[in-house]
Tab-separated table of C-alpha atoms in Angstrom:
chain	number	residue	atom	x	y	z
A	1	UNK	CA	32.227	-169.647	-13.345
A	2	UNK	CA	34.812	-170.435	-16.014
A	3	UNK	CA	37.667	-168.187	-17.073
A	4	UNK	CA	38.670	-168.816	-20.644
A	5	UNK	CA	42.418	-167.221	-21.217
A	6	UNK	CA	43.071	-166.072	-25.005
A	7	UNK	CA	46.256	-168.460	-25.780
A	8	UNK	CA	48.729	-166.358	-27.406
A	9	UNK	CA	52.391	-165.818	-27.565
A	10	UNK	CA	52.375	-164.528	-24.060
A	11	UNK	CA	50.710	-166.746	-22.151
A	12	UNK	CA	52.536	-169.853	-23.972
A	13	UNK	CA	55.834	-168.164	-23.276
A	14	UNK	CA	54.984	-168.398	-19.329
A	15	UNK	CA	57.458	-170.953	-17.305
A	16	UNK	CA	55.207	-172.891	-15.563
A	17	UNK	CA	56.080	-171.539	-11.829
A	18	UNK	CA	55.535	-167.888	-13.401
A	19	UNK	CA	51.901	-169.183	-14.841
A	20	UNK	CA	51.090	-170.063	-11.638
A	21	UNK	CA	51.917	-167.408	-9.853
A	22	UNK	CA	50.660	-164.675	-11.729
A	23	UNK	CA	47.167	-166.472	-13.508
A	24	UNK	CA	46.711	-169.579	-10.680
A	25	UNK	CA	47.605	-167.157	-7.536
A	26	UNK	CA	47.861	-163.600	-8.151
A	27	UNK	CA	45.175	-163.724	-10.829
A	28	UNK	CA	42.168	-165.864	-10.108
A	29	UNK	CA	43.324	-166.488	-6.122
A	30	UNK	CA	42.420	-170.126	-6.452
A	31	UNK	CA	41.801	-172.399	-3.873
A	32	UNK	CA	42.025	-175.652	-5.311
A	33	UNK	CA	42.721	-177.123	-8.796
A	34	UNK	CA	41.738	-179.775	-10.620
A	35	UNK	CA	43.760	-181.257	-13.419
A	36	UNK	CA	44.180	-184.744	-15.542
A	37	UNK	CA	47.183	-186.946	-14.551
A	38	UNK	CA	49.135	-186.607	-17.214
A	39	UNK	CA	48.579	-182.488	-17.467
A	40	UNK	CA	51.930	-180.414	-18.070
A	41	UNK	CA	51.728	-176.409	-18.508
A	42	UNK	CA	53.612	-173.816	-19.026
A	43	UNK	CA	56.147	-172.696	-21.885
A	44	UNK	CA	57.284	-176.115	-23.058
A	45	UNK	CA	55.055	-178.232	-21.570
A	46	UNK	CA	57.711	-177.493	-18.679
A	47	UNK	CA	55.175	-178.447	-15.450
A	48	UNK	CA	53.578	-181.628	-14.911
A	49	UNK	CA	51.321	-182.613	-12.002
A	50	UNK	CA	54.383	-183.462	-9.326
A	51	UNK	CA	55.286	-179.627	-9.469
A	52	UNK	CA	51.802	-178.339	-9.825
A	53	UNK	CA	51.069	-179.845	-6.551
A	54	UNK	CA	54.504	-178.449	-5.519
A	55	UNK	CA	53.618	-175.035	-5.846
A	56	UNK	CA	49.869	-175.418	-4.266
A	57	UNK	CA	51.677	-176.438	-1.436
A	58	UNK	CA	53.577	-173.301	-1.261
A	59	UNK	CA	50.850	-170.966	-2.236
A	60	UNK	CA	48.195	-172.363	-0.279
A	61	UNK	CA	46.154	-174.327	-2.862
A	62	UNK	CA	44.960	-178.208	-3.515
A	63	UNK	CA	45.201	-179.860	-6.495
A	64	UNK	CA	42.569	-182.656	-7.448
A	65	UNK	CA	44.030	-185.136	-9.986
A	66	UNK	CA	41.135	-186.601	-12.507
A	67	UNK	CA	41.494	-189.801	-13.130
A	68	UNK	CA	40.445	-190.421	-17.415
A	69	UNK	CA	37.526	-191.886	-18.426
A	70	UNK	CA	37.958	-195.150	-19.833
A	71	UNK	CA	35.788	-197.087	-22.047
A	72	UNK	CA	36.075	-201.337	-23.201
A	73	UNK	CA	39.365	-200.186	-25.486
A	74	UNK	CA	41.331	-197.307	-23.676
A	75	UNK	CA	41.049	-193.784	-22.260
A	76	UNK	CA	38.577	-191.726	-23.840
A	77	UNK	CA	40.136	-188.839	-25.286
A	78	UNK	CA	39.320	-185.933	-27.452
A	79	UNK	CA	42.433	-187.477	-29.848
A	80	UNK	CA	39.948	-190.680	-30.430
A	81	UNK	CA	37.274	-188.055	-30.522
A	82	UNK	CA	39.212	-186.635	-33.485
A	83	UNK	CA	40.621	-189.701	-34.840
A	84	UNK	CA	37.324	-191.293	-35.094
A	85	UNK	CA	35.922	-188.711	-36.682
A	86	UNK	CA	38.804	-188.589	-39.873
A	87	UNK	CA	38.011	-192.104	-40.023
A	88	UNK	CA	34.468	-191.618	-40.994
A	89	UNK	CA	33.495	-193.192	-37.575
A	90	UNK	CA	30.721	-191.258	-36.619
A	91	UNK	CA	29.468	-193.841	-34.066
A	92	UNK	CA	32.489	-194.433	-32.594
A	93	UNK	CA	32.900	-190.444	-32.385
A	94	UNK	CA	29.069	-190.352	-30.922
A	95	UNK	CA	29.596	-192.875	-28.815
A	96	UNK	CA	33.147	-191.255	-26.989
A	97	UNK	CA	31.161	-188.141	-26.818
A	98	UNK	CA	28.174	-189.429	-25.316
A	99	UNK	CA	26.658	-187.098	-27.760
A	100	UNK	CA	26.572	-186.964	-31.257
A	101	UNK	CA	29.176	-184.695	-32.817
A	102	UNK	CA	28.275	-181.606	-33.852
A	103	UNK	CA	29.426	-178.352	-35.025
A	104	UNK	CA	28.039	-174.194	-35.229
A	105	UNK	CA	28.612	-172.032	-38.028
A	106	UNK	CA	27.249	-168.995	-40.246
A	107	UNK	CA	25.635	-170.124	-43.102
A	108	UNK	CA	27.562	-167.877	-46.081
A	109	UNK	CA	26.254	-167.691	-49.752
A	110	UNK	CA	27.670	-169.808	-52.302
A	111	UNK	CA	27.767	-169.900	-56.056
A	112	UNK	CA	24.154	-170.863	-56.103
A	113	UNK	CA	24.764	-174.083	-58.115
A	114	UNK	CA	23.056	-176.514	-55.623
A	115	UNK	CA	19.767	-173.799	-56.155
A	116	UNK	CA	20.119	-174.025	-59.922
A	117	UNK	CA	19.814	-177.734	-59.677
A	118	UNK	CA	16.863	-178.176	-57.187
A	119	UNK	CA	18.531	-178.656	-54.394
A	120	UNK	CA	19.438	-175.687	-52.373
A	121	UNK	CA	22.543	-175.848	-49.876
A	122	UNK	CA	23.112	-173.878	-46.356
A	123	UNK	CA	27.169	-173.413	-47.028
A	124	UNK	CA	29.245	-173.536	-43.414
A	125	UNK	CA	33.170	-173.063	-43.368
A	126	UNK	CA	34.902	-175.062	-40.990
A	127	UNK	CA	36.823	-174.040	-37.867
A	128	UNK	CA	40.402	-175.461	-37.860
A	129	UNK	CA	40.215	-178.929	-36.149
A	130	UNK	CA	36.527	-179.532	-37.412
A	131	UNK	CA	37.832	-182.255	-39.766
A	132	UNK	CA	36.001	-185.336	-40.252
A	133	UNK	CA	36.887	-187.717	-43.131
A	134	UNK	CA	35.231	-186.030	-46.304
A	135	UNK	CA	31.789	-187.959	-47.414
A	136	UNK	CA	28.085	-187.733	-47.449
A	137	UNK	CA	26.405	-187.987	-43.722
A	138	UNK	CA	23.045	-187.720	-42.614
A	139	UNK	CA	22.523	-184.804	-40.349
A	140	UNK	CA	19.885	-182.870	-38.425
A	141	UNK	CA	20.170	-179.172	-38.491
A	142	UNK	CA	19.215	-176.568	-35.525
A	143	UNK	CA	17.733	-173.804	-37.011
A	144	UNK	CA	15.809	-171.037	-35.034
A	145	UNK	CA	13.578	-173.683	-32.396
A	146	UNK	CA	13.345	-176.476	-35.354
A	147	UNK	CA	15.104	-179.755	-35.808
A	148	UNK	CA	15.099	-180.521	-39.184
A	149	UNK	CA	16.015	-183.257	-40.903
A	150	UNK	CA	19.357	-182.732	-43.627
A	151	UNK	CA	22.229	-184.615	-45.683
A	152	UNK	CA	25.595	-182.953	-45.662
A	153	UNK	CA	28.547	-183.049	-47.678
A	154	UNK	CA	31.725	-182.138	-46.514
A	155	UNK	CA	34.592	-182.047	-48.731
A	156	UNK	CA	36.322	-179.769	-51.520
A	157	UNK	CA	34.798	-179.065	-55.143
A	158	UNK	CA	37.146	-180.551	-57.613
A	159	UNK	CA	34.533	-180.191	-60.312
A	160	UNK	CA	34.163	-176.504	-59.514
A	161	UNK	CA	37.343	-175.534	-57.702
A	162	UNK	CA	38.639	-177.770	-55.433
A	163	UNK	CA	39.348	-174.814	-53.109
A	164	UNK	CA	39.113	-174.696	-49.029
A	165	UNK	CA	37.111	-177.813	-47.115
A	166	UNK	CA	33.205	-176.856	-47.067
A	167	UNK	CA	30.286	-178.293	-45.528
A	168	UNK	CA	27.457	-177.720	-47.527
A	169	UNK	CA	23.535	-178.755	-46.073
A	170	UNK	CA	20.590	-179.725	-47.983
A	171	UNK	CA	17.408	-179.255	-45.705
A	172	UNK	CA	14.351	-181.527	-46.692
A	173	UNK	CA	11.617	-179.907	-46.805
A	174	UNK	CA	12.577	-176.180	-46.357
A	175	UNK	CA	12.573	-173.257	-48.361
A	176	UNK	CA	13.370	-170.071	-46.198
A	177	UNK	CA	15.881	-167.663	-46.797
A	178	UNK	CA	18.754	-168.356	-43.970
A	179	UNK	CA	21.570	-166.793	-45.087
């Protein structure tokens, strides 16, 4: 099971012994807890693993420590993740991932300018922290049970706008209506 907390002003005002007692303890009753070694909670980053393991001792629960993952040039991380990724380095990204990168979205309707000159785009907005470097990428696109092959360009208009960050998809060889 996972238990996914909304991370608000409340929660992040939470000194760490009060976050465990009322989410760890009182909350989810757990039993054991498994955390990175360098993971600090609590308003201000105010625990760390030494009194994390404090507290399990007086409330009656382990705490596993995770060693990273480490690869030929350091721990993997999701800041490499992201930092590869700005770069433009895809494969480096892919590669820290053990998966290609990818990302989900609703596919909203645009100005129609990409239809107007043969080449019909599936528009996606971004989620804050989806930022790659800006460029031209090849890309394969999940839609419905299909895998279809696609170029994408991520970046801002400046001819038309050069409003908000947009990823916009051309699909080879398709034609339905997907908005």
């Amino acid at each position: 099971a996972a238990v996914v907390l909304p991370f608000g002003a409340e929660l992040a005002a939470l000194p760490a012994e009060e976050f465990v007692e009322r989410v760890l303890v009182d909350g989810l009753g757990v039993a054991h807890v498994a955390v990175g070694e360098d993971f600090h909670f609590g308003r201000g980053r105010g625990g760390d693993v030494a009194l994390l393991q404090r507290l399990g001792e007086r409330h009656g629960f382990d705490v596993g420590i995770i060693r990273p993952a480490r690869d030929r040039t350091g721990t993997i991380s999701s800041s490499r993740v992201r930092a590869a990724l700005q770069a433009g380095d895809v494969r480096t990204a892919a590669a820290l991932l053990g998966r290609w990168w990818s990302v989900r979205g609703i596919v909203a309707g645009g100005a129609g300018r990409g239809t107007g000159l043969g080449f019909p785009t599936a528009n996606l907005t971004l989620l804050p922290g989806q930022d790659p470097k800006h460029g031209i990428y090849a890309a394969r696109v999940r839609c419905e049970a299909a895998l279809i092959e696609a170029v994408a360009y991520l970046g801002t208009r400046p001819t038309f706008d050069g409003g908000a960050t947009l990823l916009e998809v051309f699909l080879f060889d398709f034609n339905k209506k997907i908005y």
